[in-house]
mmCIF file of C-alpha atoms in Angstrom:
data_model
loop_
_atom_site.group_PDB
_atom_site.id
_atom_site.type_symbol
_atom_site.label_atom_id
_atom_site.label_comp_id
_atom_site.label_asym_id
_atom_site.label_seq_id
_atom_site.Cartn_x
_atom_site.Cartn_y
_atom_site.Cartn_z
ATOM 1 C CA GLY A 1 -40.548 -48.106 -126.148
ATOM 2 C CA ASP A 2 -39.533 -45.290 -128.118
ATOM 3 C CA SER A 3 -42.081 -42.398 -128.566
ATOM 4 C CA VAL A 4 -42.679 -38.896 -129.696
ATOM 5 C CA THR A 5 -45.031 -36.501 -128.233
ATOM 6 C CA GLN A 6 -45.962 -33.195 -129.866
ATOM 7 C CA MET A 7 -48.429 -30.603 -129.100
ATOM 8 C CA GLU A 8 -51.875 -31.113 -130.482
ATOM 9 C CA GLY A 9 -53.394 -28.723 -133.124
ATOM 10 C CA PRO A 10 -54.740 -27.173 -134.905
ATOM 11 C CA VAL A 11 -52.651 -24.156 -134.419
ATOM 12 C CA THR A 12 -54.051 -21.126 -136.142
ATOM 13 C CA LEU A 13 -51.853 -18.014 -136.778
ATOM 14 C CA SER A 14 -51.872 -14.857 -138.818
ATOM 15 C CA GLU A 15 -49.264 -14.328 -141.545
ATOM 16 C CA GLU A 16 -45.910 -13.122 -140.124
ATOM 17 C CA ALA A 17 -46.639 -14.485 -136.664
ATOM 18 C CA PHE A 18 -44.102 -16.592 -134.737
ATOM 19 C CA LEU A 19 -44.627 -20.393 -134.816
ATOM 20 C CA THR A 20 -43.601 -22.861 -132.100
ATOM 21 C CA ILE A 21 -44.461 -26.512 -132.125
ATOM 22 C CA ASN A 22 -43.374 -28.479 -129.052
ATOM 23 C CA CYS A 23 -41.839 -31.876 -129.373
ATOM 24 C CA THR A 24 -40.479 -34.165 -126.736
ATOM 25 C CA TYR A 25 -39.199 -37.763 -127.106
ATOM 26 C CA THR A 26 -38.490 -40.950 -125.169
ATOM 27 C CA ALA A 27 -35.692 -43.285 -126.653
ATOM 28 C CA THR A 28 -33.674 -46.175 -125.284
ATOM 29 C CA GLY A 29 -30.687 -44.956 -127.271
ATOM 30 C CA TYR A 30 -29.263 -41.772 -128.790
ATOM 31 C CA PRO A 31 -31.672 -40.961 -131.584
ATOM 32 C CA SER A 32 -31.584 -38.701 -134.580
ATOM 33 C CA LEU A 33 -34.389 -36.217 -134.654
ATOM 34 C CA PHE A 34 -36.477 -34.918 -137.548
ATOM 35 C CA TRP A 35 -39.252 -32.678 -138.527
ATOM 36 C CA TYR A 36 -41.317 -33.722 -141.538
ATOM 37 C CA VAL A 37 -44.010 -31.651 -143.223
ATOM 38 C CA GLN A 38 -47.080 -32.905 -145.028
ATOM 39 C CA TYR A 39 -49.037 -30.522 -147.344
ATOM 40 C CA PRO A 40 -52.515 -31.280 -148.225
ATOM 41 C CA GLY A 41 -52.895 -34.408 -150.396
ATOM 42 C CA GLU A 42 -49.206 -35.035 -150.430
ATOM 43 C CA GLY A 43 -46.788 -37.350 -148.788
ATOM 44 C CA LEU A 44 -44.091 -36.421 -146.222
ATOM 45 C CA GLN A 45 -41.246 -34.091 -146.912
ATOM 46 C CA LEU A 46 -38.176 -33.840 -144.730
ATOM 47 C CA LEU A 47 -38.008 -30.265 -143.368
ATOM 48 C CA LEU A 48 -34.913 -30.601 -141.085
ATOM 49 C CA LYS A 49 -33.017 -32.920 -138.930
ATOM 50 C CA ALA A 50 -30.352 -33.151 -136.134
ATOM 51 C CA THR A 51 -28.177 -36.028 -135.250
ATOM 52 C CA LYS A 52 -26.602 -35.090 -131.931
ATOM 53 C CA ALA A 53 -27.060 -32.975 -128.867
ATOM 54 C CA ASP A 54 -27.020 -29.225 -129.439
ATOM 55 C CA ASP A 55 -27.193 -29.596 -133.281
ATOM 56 C CA LYS A 56 -29.471 -27.058 -134.887
ATOM 57 C CA GLY A 57 -31.429 -28.197 -137.864
ATOM 58 C CA SER A 58 -32.684 -25.372 -140.196
ATOM 59 C CA ASN A 59 -34.419 -25.059 -143.525
ATOM 60 C CA LYS A 60 -36.803 -22.570 -145.225
ATOM 61 C CA GLY A 61 -36.712 -20.329 -142.208
ATOM 62 C CA PHE A 62 -37.543 -23.265 -139.719
ATOM 63 C CA GLU A 63 -35.306 -24.123 -136.928
ATOM 64 C CA ALA A 64 -35.133 -26.825 -134.200
ATOM 65 C CA THR A 65 -32.334 -27.567 -131.673
ATOM 66 C CA TYR A 66 -31.628 -31.020 -130.290
ATOM 67 C CA ARG A 67 -31.830 -30.687 -126.516
ATOM 68 C CA LYS A 68 -30.682 -33.862 -124.834
ATOM 69 C CA GLU A 69 -31.215 -32.581 -121.281
ATOM 70 C CA THR A 70 -34.809 -31.904 -121.836
ATOM 71 C CA THR A 71 -35.372 -34.523 -124.573
ATOM 72 C CA SER A 72 -36.834 -32.035 -126.849
ATOM 73 C CA PHE A 73 -36.736 -30.794 -130.433
ATOM 74 C CA HIS A 74 -39.118 -27.794 -130.696
ATOM 75 C CA LEU A 75 -39.873 -26.414 -134.110
ATOM 76 C CA GLU A 76 -39.747 -22.613 -134.626
ATOM 77 C CA LYS A 77 -40.223 -20.133 -137.327
ATOM 78 C CA GLY A 78 -40.011 -16.426 -136.883
ATOM 79 C CA SER A 79 -42.516 -15.220 -139.497
ATOM 80 C CA VAL A 80 -44.981 -17.649 -141.088
ATOM 81 C CA GLN A 81 -46.446 -17.448 -144.446
ATOM 82 C CA VAL A 82 -49.851 -18.754 -145.794
ATOM 83 C CA SER A 83 -47.780 -21.359 -147.748
ATOM 84 C CA ASP A 84 -46.564 -22.859 -144.424
ATOM 85 C CA SER A 85 -50.080 -24.255 -143.731
ATOM 86 C CA ALA A 86 -49.547 -27.979 -143.379
ATOM 87 C CA VAL A 87 -49.254 -30.812 -140.885
ATOM 88 C CA TYR A 88 -45.848 -30.997 -139.119
ATOM 89 C CA PHE A 89 -44.590 -34.303 -137.670
ATOM 90 C CA CYS A 90 -41.785 -34.729 -135.242
ATOM 91 C CA ALA A 91 -39.985 -38.062 -135.515
ATOM 92 C CA LEU A 92 -36.949 -39.976 -134.286
ATOM 93 C CA SER A 93 -34.905 -42.802 -135.488
ATOM 94 C CA LEU A 94 -32.262 -45.073 -133.941
ATOM 95 C CA LYS A 95 -29.414 -46.583 -135.962
ATOM 96 C CA ALA A 96 -29.795 -49.753 -133.873
ATOM 97 C CA ALA A 97 -33.313 -50.049 -134.961
ATOM 98 C CA GLY A 98 -32.458 -49.986 -138.649
ATOM 99 C CA ASN A 99 -33.332 -46.186 -138.829
ATOM 100 C CA LYS A 100 -37.178 -46.803 -138.753
ATOM 101 C CA LEU A 101 -38.959 -43.624 -137.975
ATOM 102 C CA THR A 102 -41.237 -43.253 -134.922
ATOM 103 C CA PHE A 103 -43.561 -40.346 -135.461
ATOM 104 C CA GLY A 104 -45.558 -38.038 -133.187
ATOM 105 C CA GLY A 105 -49.223 -37.525 -133.910
ATOM 106 C CA GLY A 106 -48.729 -34.478 -136.049
ATOM 107 C CA THR A 107 -49.643 -30.711 -135.615
ATOM 108 C CA ARG A 108 -51.857 -29.005 -138.101
ATOM 109 C CA VAL A 109 -50.918 -25.440 -138.740
ATOM 110 C CA LEU A 110 -53.135 -23.022 -140.423
ATOM 111 C CA VAL A 111 -51.875 -19.582 -141.344
ATOM 112 C CA LYS A 112 -54.378 -16.915 -142.305
ATOM 113 C CA PRO A 113 -53.572 -13.879 -144.431
ATOM 114 C CA ASP B 1 -34.114 -37.555 -160.777
ATOM 115 C CA ALA B 2 -37.352 -39.363 -159.887
ATOM 116 C CA GLY B 3 -38.177 -39.650 -156.244
ATOM 117 C CA VAL B 4 -40.221 -42.347 -154.721
ATOM 118 C CA THR B 5 -43.215 -43.377 -156.899
ATOM 119 C CA GLN B 6 -46.195 -45.274 -155.584
ATOM 120 C CA SER B 7 -49.246 -46.827 -157.299
ATOM 121 C CA PRO B 8 -52.119 -46.715 -157.334
ATOM 122 C CA THR B 9 -52.802 -43.263 -155.818
ATOM 123 C CA HIS B 10 -56.327 -44.192 -154.690
ATOM 124 C CA LEU B 11 -58.266 -47.401 -154.539
ATOM 125 C CA ILE B 12 -61.460 -48.644 -152.994
ATOM 126 C CA LYS B 13 -61.920 -52.189 -151.805
ATOM 127 C CA THR B 14 -64.525 -54.112 -149.736
ATOM 128 C CA ARG B 15 -64.029 -56.021 -146.518
ATOM 129 C CA GLY B 16 -62.382 -59.419 -147.088
ATOM 130 C CA GLN B 17 -60.715 -58.490 -150.325
ATOM 131 C CA GLN B 18 -56.979 -58.343 -150.930
ATOM 132 C CA VAL B 19 -54.874 -55.369 -152.093
ATOM 133 C CA THR B 20 -51.399 -54.978 -153.570
ATOM 134 C CA LEU B 21 -49.569 -51.527 -153.427
ATOM 135 C CA ARG B 22 -46.430 -50.816 -155.332
ATOM 136 C CA CYS B 23 -43.364 -48.717 -154.751
ATOM 137 C CA SER B 24 -40.323 -47.693 -156.806
ATOM 138 C CA PRO B 25 -37.563 -46.258 -154.632
ATOM 139 C CA LYS B 26 -35.523 -43.187 -155.320
ATOM 140 C CA SER B 27 -32.609 -43.798 -157.665
ATOM 141 C CA GLY B 28 -29.632 -44.965 -155.676
ATOM 142 C CA HIS B 29 -31.620 -46.221 -152.666
ATOM 143 C CA ASP B 30 -31.710 -49.939 -151.834
ATOM 144 C CA THR B 31 -33.827 -50.058 -148.696
ATOM 145 C CA VAL B 32 -37.651 -49.643 -148.698
ATOM 146 C CA SER B 33 -39.913 -49.151 -145.724
ATOM 147 C CA TRP B 34 -43.787 -49.001 -145.615
ATOM 148 C CA TYR B 35 -45.808 -46.939 -143.197
ATOM 149 C CA GLN B 36 -49.540 -46.803 -142.511
ATOM 150 C CA GLN B 37 -51.047 -43.357 -141.790
ATOM 151 C CA ALA B 38 -54.636 -43.363 -140.456
ATOM 152 C CA LEU B 39 -56.533 -40.154 -140.841
ATOM 153 C CA GLY B 40 -55.414 -37.566 -138.512
ATOM 154 C CA GLN B 41 -52.549 -39.629 -137.023
ATOM 155 C CA GLY B 42 -48.833 -39.953 -137.521
ATOM 156 C CA PRO B 43 -47.413 -42.670 -139.724
ATOM 157 C CA GLN B 44 -46.891 -46.204 -138.195
ATOM 158 C CA PHE B 45 -43.997 -48.359 -139.318
ATOM 159 C CA ILE B 46 -45.120 -51.650 -140.945
ATOM 160 C CA PHE B 47 -41.880 -53.277 -142.165
ATOM 161 C CA GLN B 48 -38.600 -52.656 -143.911
ATOM 162 C CA TYR B 49 -36.984 -54.533 -146.864
ATOM 163 C CA TYR B 50 -33.325 -54.809 -147.775
ATOM 164 C CA GLU B 51 -31.787 -57.334 -150.179
ATOM 165 C CA GLU B 52 -35.190 -58.776 -150.901
ATOM 166 C CA GLU B 53 -35.716 -59.707 -147.322
ATOM 167 C CA GLU B 54 -37.875 -58.299 -144.523
ATOM 168 C CA ARG B 55 -35.312 -56.756 -142.163
ATOM 169 C CA GLN B 56 -37.684 -55.645 -139.376
ATOM 170 C CA ARG B 57 -41.377 -55.458 -138.730
ATOM 171 C CA GLY B 58 -43.586 -53.171 -136.702
ATOM 172 C CA ASN B 59 -46.722 -54.274 -134.773
ATOM 173 C CA PHE B 60 -48.764 -55.358 -137.723
ATOM 174 C CA PRO B 61 -50.632 -58.701 -138.182
ATOM 175 C CA ASP B 62 -49.534 -61.359 -140.641
ATOM 176 C CA ARG B 63 -52.219 -60.086 -143.015
ATOM 177 C CA PHE B 64 -49.666 -57.423 -144.003
ATOM 178 C CA SER B 65 -46.876 -58.904 -146.118
ATOM 179 C CA GLY B 66 -44.443 -57.534 -148.529
ATOM 180 C CA HIS B 67 -41.869 -58.159 -151.166
ATOM 181 C CA GLN B 68 -38.778 -56.516 -152.574
ATOM 182 C CA PHE B 69 -37.560 -57.278 -156.094
ATOM 183 C CA PRO B 70 -34.043 -57.337 -157.396
ATOM 184 C CA ASN B 71 -34.489 -53.745 -158.914
ATOM 185 C CA TYR B 72 -35.357 -52.743 -155.192
ATOM 186 C CA SER B 73 -38.901 -51.946 -156.020
ATOM 187 C CA SER B 74 -41.386 -53.219 -153.459
ATOM 188 C CA GLU B 75 -44.981 -54.343 -152.959
ATOM 189 C CA LEU B 76 -47.165 -54.304 -149.937
ATOM 190 C CA ASN B 77 -49.917 -56.848 -149.691
ATOM 191 C CA VAL B 78 -52.818 -56.803 -147.310
ATOM 192 C CA ASN B 79 -55.226 -59.849 -147.094
ATOM 193 C CA ALA B 80 -58.796 -60.169 -145.601
ATOM 194 C CA LEU B 81 -59.177 -56.358 -145.489
ATOM 195 C CA LEU B 82 -60.839 -54.781 -142.521
ATOM 196 C CA LEU B 83 -62.665 -51.358 -142.349
ATOM 197 C CA GLY B 84 -59.691 -50.285 -139.975
ATOM 198 C CA ASP B 85 -57.148 -50.802 -142.849
ATOM 199 C CA SER B 86 -58.422 -47.671 -144.496
ATOM 200 C CA ALA B 87 -55.512 -45.304 -144.535
ATOM 201 C CA LEU B 88 -52.749 -43.685 -146.455
ATOM 202 C CA TYR B 89 -49.985 -46.117 -147.069
ATOM 203 C CA LEU B 90 -46.603 -44.432 -147.521
ATOM 204 C CA CYS B 91 -43.547 -46.029 -148.956
ATOM 205 C CA ALA B 92 -40.064 -44.560 -148.024
ATOM 206 C CA SER B 93 -36.684 -45.404 -149.442
ATOM 207 C CA SER B 94 -33.187 -44.912 -147.990
ATOM 208 C CA LEU B 95 -29.651 -46.196 -148.195
ATOM 209 C CA GLU B 96 -28.700 -49.261 -146.363
ATOM 210 C CA ALA B 97 -28.625 -48.889 -142.543
ATOM 211 C CA GLY B 98 -25.170 -48.028 -141.327
ATOM 212 C CA THR B 99 -24.310 -46.042 -144.543
ATOM 213 C CA ALA B 100 -23.808 -42.389 -144.105
ATOM 214 C CA GLY B 101 -27.070 -40.698 -144.776
ATOM 215 C CA ALA B 102 -29.057 -43.841 -144.192
ATOM 216 C CA ASN B 103 -31.237 -42.200 -141.586
ATOM 217 C CA VAL B 104 -32.786 -39.809 -144.202
ATOM 218 C CA LEU B 105 -35.824 -41.272 -145.613
ATOM 219 C CA THR B 106 -37.431 -40.078 -148.867
ATOM 220 C CA PHE B 107 -41.287 -40.646 -149.017
ATOM 221 C CA GLY B 108 -43.640 -41.198 -151.846
ATOM 222 C CA ALA B 109 -46.957 -39.362 -152.137
ATOM 223 C CA GLY B 110 -48.819 -42.452 -150.855
ATOM 224 C CA SER B 111 -51.582 -44.808 -151.825
ATOM 225 C CA ARG B 112 -54.907 -44.014 -150.179
ATOM 226 C CA LEU B 113 -56.829 -47.164 -149.460
ATOM 227 C CA THR B 114 -60.576 -47.057 -148.604
ATOM 228 C CA VAL B 115 -62.164 -50.241 -147.350
ATOM 229 C CA LEU B 116 -65.987 -50.278 -147.515
#
């Protein structure tokens, strides 16, 4: 079945450090890929998405590139802030599956001042 | 423009009881999905509703049921609660599958259920 694997956390960084969260996927079709962020006590917010190979999603300084050859969608940010502390989820959806989301287990990121 | 609203935000039940959670979708959205997020894990798909019918279902027992109303709002019902049902229940709304932008889900803040 379809699945998403992302690096386990927690990831602890200092402010202005570079952040990478690895994400790989397995899918029977050609999925759309997403990164969602969950701040403490809140629901999920869409951070960025990509719908086809080599697309780059970007938002709020975060970027991720859809790599079909490596089935990956790694999240990066060049300079993190304390406000980026959250749990990040990689997810995929398939149009043929009604666009239901399949999530990875989440990566907790803690940015210290 | 209100996003997805869920109620209640928190609730505590005991084993064997029944619970109903409610969701109002984002304005303009007609499809509602429910997800269960256990502590420290990623959300798991429960089911999706469109045109008042369950369109697809994840790997959850029949104790989990739902409903969608003509105004697109939805309810999630869980019967015979187990300790393992303790989780954050997330509602997400979207446009009908096949519509441009249908793959973008908007999530509510969730209902946190604790089963004692």
